[in-house]
Amino acid sequence: MKFQAAVLRSYEDPFTIEEVTLRTEPAVDEILVEIAGSGMCRTDLAVRRSAGRSPLPAVLGHEGAGVVVRTGGGGSDTAINVGDHVVLSFDSCGHCRNCRAAAPAYCDSFASLNLFGGREEDPPRLTDATGKALAPRWFGQSSFAEYALVPARNAVRIDPALPLELLGPLGCGFLTGAGAVLNTFAAGPGDTLTVLGAGAVGLAAVMAATAAGVLTVAVDRHPQRLALAERFGAIPLHAATAGLPERIRRLTDGGAQYALDTTASAPLINHALQGLRPTGTLGLVARLHTALPLEPGTLDRGRSIRHICEGDAVPGLLIPRLVGLWRAGHFPFDQLIRTYPMADINEAERDCDAGRVVKPVLLPAARSR
Ligand SMILES: [Zn+2]
Ligand SMILES: [Zn+2]
């Protein structure tokens, strides 16, 4: 089967829209999804800085949503059928210790399944027009394409009445921010939170916190992003504010119970730790590229620091919860999205990099033909 996809051929060059060939039918427990929309996440763009670890040429995209057009059948308890509308999330093996403990984001095979080349594909399943192999699927998806062949395990069925093309980012970026608040911190009324960085992940955390009755302080350098955070219920605080930890402590009645870092900035992380109340917890979601020096005393009095992957989510539970919050008007993630025809993927990347758009969503053309 042949269809259009956005292919990344080198770490430096723009994406190219090409005809690709899918050389296999869905296997048992796999589904073929016609992609309605696919969000662009920082992790897609980070491939350019992966220094050879992410194999190319590749079809990226891991926030896809679409309609199931074929299934491979199988004994899967997910019971996904042709015609179902699905949001696609990250891949996991389903049988390691953490998967069995309902912590699929910490799957033993997470890196190999999602980041560094995916499942073994021999012979290759996806090739370019000349028959040359493309990298195995990215995050179990490769959804910057008109179609994606995915494990049924990663697909979450949703109500067909919902605006399908906008829902893909619920599978990664928005799930990450909201899950940190709702799952990891299990924050509720009376709790306090500092969010560092008001991008897609940080703003999803702000929205979820506001929905949960949490008092939130959002820290960023960009006035437009602070204005968004304020619109979604946070107290905005510029990152360059003098005495930042003291300001956070004053705004949160003695220190925030939780802090979420989406910036990987060591000075900001230290400030956030100093702005925590005793026993407070800081969660890290951004990838650190250097050592993280901590100022003396930042972890005193029971404070802790931990990494959070994919919002500690079981996608089949958190995505419907976020959809429910959105329907009730409490999780307006659609306000962060700008859609682009898939052919404009390079413009979408530039807008995302420059901070002009919080969440670009690419619309493959297949459904309009
Ligand atoms: Zn696993
Ligand atoms: Zn992502």
Coordinates of C-alpha atoms and ligand atoms in Angstrom, one line a residue:
M1 CA 0.0 0.0 0.0
K2 CA 1.3 3.4 -1.0
F3 CA 0.7 6.8 0.7
Q4 CA 2.2 10.1 1.5
A5 CA 4.4 10.7 4.5
A6 CA 6.8 13.3 5.8
V7 CA 10.3 11.8 5.7
L8 CA 13.3 13.1 7.7
R9 CA 16.4 12.1 5.7
S10 CA 19.2 14.0 7.5
Y11 CA 19.5 15.7 10.9
E12 CA 20.0 19.1 9.2
D13 CA 17.7 19.1 6.3
P14 CA 13.9 19.9 6.1
F15 CA 11.3 17.2 6.0
T16 CA 10.3 16.0 2.5
I17 CA 6.8 14.8 1.6
E18 CA 7.2 11.5 -0.2
E19 CA 5.3 8.5 -1.3
V20 CA 6.1 5.6 0.9
T21 CA 5.2 1.9 0.7
L22 CA 3.8 -0.1 3.6
R23 CA 4.8 -3.7 2.8
T24 CA 2.7 -5.6 5.3
E25 CA -0.8 -6.1 6.5
P26 CA -1.6 -5.6 10.2
A27 CA -0.3 -8.6 12.2
V28 CA -2.2 -10.0 15.1
D29 CA -2.9 -7.3 17.7
E30 CA -2.0 -4.5 15.2
I31 CA -4.3 -2.0 13.5
L32 CA -3.9 0.2 10.4
V33 CA -5.0 3.8 11.2
E34 CA -5.9 6.5 8.7
I35 CA -4.4 9.5 10.4
A36 CA -6.7 12.5 10.8
G37 CA -4.1 14.7 12.7
S38 CA -0.7 14.3 14.3
G39 CA 0.8 16.7 16.8
M40 CA 4.4 17.8 16.7
C41 CA 6.2 17.2 20.0
R42 CA 9.6 18.4 21.2
T43 CA 10.8 14.8 21.1
D44 CA 10.2 14.7 17.3
L45 CA 12.4 17.7 16.9
A46 CA 15.0 16.4 19.3
V47 CA 15.8 13.7 16.8
R48 CA 17.8 16.3 15.0
R49 CA 20.1 16.5 18.0
S50 CA 20.3 12.8 18.6
A51 CA 23.8 12.5 17.3
G52 CA 23.1 9.4 15.2
R53 CA 21.1 7.6 17.9
S54 CA 17.8 7.9 16.1
P55 CA 18.2 6.1 12.7
L56 CA 17.3 7.9 9.5
P57 CA 15.6 8.2 7.1
A58 CA 12.6 8.0 9.3
V59 CA 8.9 9.0 9.5
L60 CA 8.4 10.7 12.8
G61 CA 5.2 11.7 14.5
H62 CA 3.9 10.2 17.8
E63 CA 0.8 12.2 18.6
G64 CA -1.5 10.7 16.0
A65 CA -5.3 10.3 16.0
G66 CA -7.3 8.7 13.3
V67 CA -9.8 6.1 12.1
V68 CA -9.1 2.3 12.2
V69 CA -9.3 1.0 8.6
R70 CA -7.9 -2.5 9.1
T71 CA -7.1 -4.8 12.0
G72 CA -5.0 -7.9 12.3
G73 CA -7.5 -9.5 14.7
G74 CA -6.1 -11.3 17.7
G75 CA -6.7 -12.1 21.3
S76 CA -6.1 -8.5 22.4
D77 CA -8.4 -7.4 25.2
T78 CA -8.4 -3.9 23.6
A79 CA -11.1 -5.1 21.1
I80 CA -10.5 -2.3 18.6
N81 CA -12.6 -2.6 15.4
V82 CA -12.6 -1.1 11.9
G83 CA -14.3 2.3 12.0
D84 CA -13.3 3.0 15.6
H85 CA -11.8 6.5 16.2
V86 CA -8.6 6.2 18.2
V87 CA -5.9 8.3 19.9
L88 CA -2.5 6.8 19.6
S89 CA 0.0 6.9 22.5
F90 CA 3.4 5.6 23.3
D91 CA 4.5 2.0 22.9
S92 CA 5.2 -0.5 25.6
C93 CA 5.8 -4.3 25.7
G94 CA 2.8 -5.2 27.9
H95 CA 4.6 -8.0 29.8
C96 CA 7.6 -6.7 31.6
R97 CA 7.4 -6.0 35.4
N98 CA 6.5 -2.3 35.1
C99 CA 3.9 -2.9 32.3
R100 CA 2.3 -5.6 34.5
A101 CA 2.3 -3.1 37.3
A102 CA 0.3 -0.6 35.2
A103 CA 3.4 1.7 34.7
P104 CA 3.9 1.3 30.9
A105 CA 5.8 4.6 30.7
Y106 CA 8.6 2.8 32.6
C107 CA 8.5 -0.3 30.3
D108 CA 11.8 -2.1 30.3
S109 CA 11.8 -1.7 26.5
F110 CA 10.6 1.9 26.4
A111 CA 13.7 3.3 24.7
S112 CA 14.0 0.6 22.1
L113 CA 10.3 0.6 21.3
N114 CA 9.8 4.3 21.2
L115 CA 13.0 6.2 20.6
F116 CA 15.9 4.3 19.1
G117 CA 14.6 2.4 16.1
G118 CA 11.6 0.5 17.4
R119 CA 10.8 -3.1 17.1
E120 CA 12.9 -5.3 14.9
E121 CA 11.6 -5.1 11.3
D122 CA 13.0 -7.7 9.1
P123 CA 12.2 -7.4 6.2
P124 CA 11.5 -3.6 6.5
R125 CA 7.8 -2.7 6.6
L126 CA 8.1 0.8 5.4
T127 CA 10.2 1.8 2.4
D128 CA 10.6 4.8 0.2
A129 CA 9.7 5.1 -3.5
T130 CA 13.0 3.4 -4.5
G131 CA 12.4 0.5 -2.2
K132 CA 15.0 1.6 0.4
A133 CA 14.1 0.8 4.0
L134 CA 12.9 3.6 6.3
A135 CA 13.6 3.4 10.1
P136 CA 11.3 1.1 12.1
R137 CA 8.2 3.0 13.5
W138 CA 8.8 5.8 15.9
F139 CA 6.9 5.5 19.2
G140 CA 5.1 2.6 17.7
Q141 CA 3.4 5.1 15.3
S142 CA 5.3 7.1 12.7
S143 CA 2.2 9.2 12.3
F144 CA 3.5 12.1 10.2
A145 CA 1.8 10.1 7.4
E146 CA -1.6 9.4 5.9
Y147 CA -1.6 5.9 7.5
A148 CA 0.2 4.3 10.5
L149 CA 0.4 0.7 11.4
V150 CA 0.4 0.5 15.2
P151 CA 0.0 -2.0 18.1
A152 CA -3.6 -2.1 19.2
R153 CA -2.3 -1.9 22.7
N154 CA -1.3 1.8 22.1
A155 CA -4.6 2.9 20.7
V156 CA -7.3 4.4 22.9
R157 CA -10.8 4.4 21.5
I158 CA -12.7 7.7 21.7
D159 CA -16.2 9.0 20.9
P160 CA -16.6 9.6 17.1
A161 CA -18.5 12.8 17.9
L162 CA -15.2 14.4 19.1
P163 CA -13.0 16.5 16.8
L164 CA -10.6 13.6 16.0
E165 CA -7.9 15.6 14.2
L166 CA -7.2 17.7 17.3
L167 CA -6.9 14.8 19.8
G168 CA -3.5 13.3 19.0
P169 CA -1.5 15.5 21.5
L170 CA -3.6 13.9 24.3
G171 CA -1.4 10.9 23.6
C172 CA 2.0 12.5 24.6
G173 CA 2.5 16.2 25.3
F174 CA -0.7 17.1 27.0
L175 CA -0.8 13.7 28.7
T176 CA 2.7 14.3 30.1
G177 CA 1.8 17.6 31.8
A178 CA -1.6 16.7 33.0
G179 CA -0.5 13.3 34.1
A180 CA 2.2 14.7 36.3
V181 CA -0.4 16.8 38.2
L182 CA -3.2 14.3 38.3
N183 CA -1.3 11.0 38.6
T184 CA 2.2 11.6 40.0
F185 CA 1.3 14.4 42.4
A186 CA -2.4 13.5 42.7
A187 CA -2.8 17.2 43.5
G188 CA -6.1 18.5 44.7
P189 CA -7.9 21.4 46.2
G190 CA -5.6 23.2 48.7
D191 CA -2.4 22.0 47.0
T192 CA 0.1 24.4 45.5
L193 CA 2.2 23.9 42.4
T194 CA 5.0 25.7 40.5
V195 CA 5.3 25.0 36.8
L196 CA 8.6 25.9 35.1
G197 CA 8.1 26.6 31.4
A198 CA 4.7 27.4 29.8
G199 CA 5.0 25.3 26.6
A200 CA 2.7 22.5 25.7
V201 CA 3.6 20.3 28.6
G202 CA 3.7 23.1 31.2
L203 CA 0.4 24.6 30.0
A204 CA -1.3 21.2 30.1
A205 CA -0.1 20.9 33.7
V206 CA -1.5 24.4 34.5
M207 CA -4.9 23.4 33.0
A208 CA -5.1 20.1 34.9
A209 CA -4.0 21.9 38.1
T210 CA -6.7 24.5 37.7
A211 CA -9.3 21.8 37.0
A212 CA -8.2 20.0 40.1
G213 CA -8.5 23.2 42.3
V214 CA -4.7 23.6 42.7
L215 CA -3.2 27.0 43.2
T216 CA -0.5 27.3 40.5
V217 CA 2.4 29.6 39.8
A218 CA 3.7 29.5 36.2
V219 CA 7.3 30.6 35.5
D220 CA 8.5 31.4 31.9
R221 CA 10.6 34.0 30.0
H222 CA 8.1 34.7 27.3
P223 CA 5.3 37.2 28.1
Q224 CA 2.9 35.6 25.6
R225 CA 3.3 32.2 27.3
L226 CA 2.8 33.7 30.7
A227 CA -0.4 35.4 29.4
L228 CA -1.6 31.9 28.3
A229 CA -0.8 30.4 31.7
E230 CA -2.7 33.2 33.3
R231 CA -5.7 32.6 31.0
F232 CA -5.7 29.0 32.1
G233 CA -5.7 29.9 35.8
A234 CA -2.1 30.3 36.9
I235 CA -0.3 33.2 38.6
P236 CA 2.3 34.3 36.0
L237 CA 5.8 34.9 37.2
H238 CA 8.7 36.0 34.9
A239 CA 11.7 33.7 35.1
A240 CA 14.0 36.7 35.5
T241 CA 12.2 38.0 38.6
A242 CA 14.6 38.9 41.4
G243 CA 14.3 36.6 44.4
L244 CA 12.3 34.0 42.6
P245 CA 12.2 31.4 45.3
E246 CA 11.0 34.0 47.9
R247 CA 8.3 35.2 45.4
I248 CA 7.1 31.6 44.9
R249 CA 7.0 31.0 48.7
R250 CA 5.0 34.2 49.2
L251 CA 2.5 33.3 46.5
T252 CA 2.0 29.8 47.8
D253 CA 1.7 30.5 51.5
G254 CA 5.1 29.3 52.5
G255 CA 6.2 27.2 49.6
A256 CA 4.7 25.0 46.9
Q257 CA 3.9 21.4 47.7
Y258 CA 4.8 20.4 44.1
A259 CA 6.9 21.7 41.3
L260 CA 7.2 20.5 37.7
D261 CA 10.1 21.4 35.5
T262 CA 9.7 21.4 31.7
T263 CA 12.8 23.5 31.0
A264 CA 15.9 21.5 32.0
S265 CA 17.4 24.8 33.3
A266 CA 19.6 24.1 36.3
P267 CA 19.2 27.6 37.8
L268 CA 15.4 27.4 37.5
I269 CA 15.3 23.9 39.0
N270 CA 17.3 25.2 42.0
H271 CA 14.9 28.1 42.4
A272 CA 11.9 25.8 42.2
L273 CA 13.4 23.5 44.9
Q274 CA 14.1 26.5 47.1
G275 CA 10.4 27.5 46.6
L276 CA 9.1 24.2 47.8
R277 CA 7.6 23.8 51.2
P278 CA 9.1 21.0 53.5
T279 CA 8.3 17.6 52.1
G280 CA 7.6 19.1 48.7
T281 CA 8.3 17.2 45.5
L282 CA 9.9 18.4 42.2
G283 CA 9.2 16.4 39.1
L284 CA 11.4 16.5 36.0
V285 CA 10.0 15.8 32.6
A286 CA 12.6 17.6 30.3
R287 CA 15.7 15.7 29.2
L288 CA 18.8 17.0 31.0
H289 CA 21.8 17.5 28.7
T290 CA 24.3 18.3 31.4
A291 CA 24.9 17.5 35.0
L292 CA 22.4 19.1 37.4
P293 CA 24.2 20.9 40.2
L294 CA 22.0 21.4 43.3
E295 CA 22.6 24.3 45.7
P296 CA 23.3 23.3 49.3
G297 CA 20.1 22.8 51.3
T298 CA 17.7 22.5 48.3
L299 CA 16.7 18.9 49.3
D300 CA 16.6 19.6 53.1
R301 CA 13.5 19.0 55.2
G302 CA 12.1 16.1 53.3
R303 CA 12.1 17.6 49.8
S304 CA 12.5 15.2 47.0
I305 CA 13.1 15.2 43.3
R306 CA 12.1 12.6 40.7
H307 CA 11.8 12.0 37.0
I308 CA 8.3 11.6 35.4
C309 CA 7.8 9.9 32.1
E310 CA 4.6 10.3 30.0
G311 CA 2.8 11.7 33.1
D312 CA 2.9 8.2 34.8
A313 CA -0.1 7.5 32.6
V314 CA -1.9 4.5 31.6
P315 CA -3.1 6.1 28.3
G316 CA -6.4 4.1 28.2
L317 CA -7.3 5.7 31.6
L318 CA -5.9 9.2 31.4
I319 CA -6.9 10.1 27.8
P320 CA -10.6 9.5 28.4
R321 CA -10.3 11.5 31.7
L322 CA -8.7 14.4 29.8
V323 CA -11.4 14.2 27.1
G324 CA -14.0 14.4 29.9
L325 CA -12.4 17.4 31.4
W326 CA -12.3 19.1 28.0
R327 CA -15.9 18.4 27.4
A328 CA -16.7 20.0 30.8
G329 CA -14.8 23.1 29.7
H330 CA -11.9 22.5 32.2
F331 CA -9.1 21.4 29.9
P332 CA -9.2 23.7 26.9
F333 CA -6.1 22.2 25.1
D334 CA -7.6 23.0 21.7
Q335 CA -6.7 26.7 22.3
L336 CA -3.0 25.7 22.1
I337 CA -3.3 24.1 18.7
R338 CA -2.7 25.4 15.3
T339 CA -3.3 23.1 12.4
Y340 CA -1.2 22.8 9.2
P341 CA -1.5 20.7 6.1
M342 CA 1.1 18.0 6.3
A343 CA 2.9 19.6 3.3
D344 CA 3.6 22.6 5.6
I345 CA 5.5 20.5 8.2
N346 CA 8.7 22.6 7.9
E347 CA 6.7 25.8 8.6
A348 CA 5.1 24.0 11.6
E349 CA 8.6 23.1 12.9
R350 CA 9.8 26.7 12.5
D351 CA 6.8 28.1 14.3
C352 CA 7.2 25.5 17.1
D353 CA 11.0 26.2 17.4
A354 CA 10.4 30.0 17.5
G355 CA 7.6 29.7 20.1
R356 CA 5.0 31.2 17.8
V357 CA 2.8 28.1 18.2
V358 CA 2.5 26.0 21.3
K359 CA 1.2 22.8 19.6
P360 CA 1.3 22.4 15.8
V361 CA -0.9 19.6 14.5
L362 CA -0.3 18.3 11.0
L363 CA -3.3 17.2 8.9
P364 CA -2.4 14.5 6.4
A365 CA -4.4 14.9 3.2
A366 CA -5.9 11.4 2.8
R367 CA -9.2 12.1 4.5
S368 CA -10.0 15.1 2.3
R369 CA -9.5 13.2 -1.0
Ligands
ZN1 ZN 7.0 -3.4 29.3
ZN2 ZN 6.1 13.4 22.8

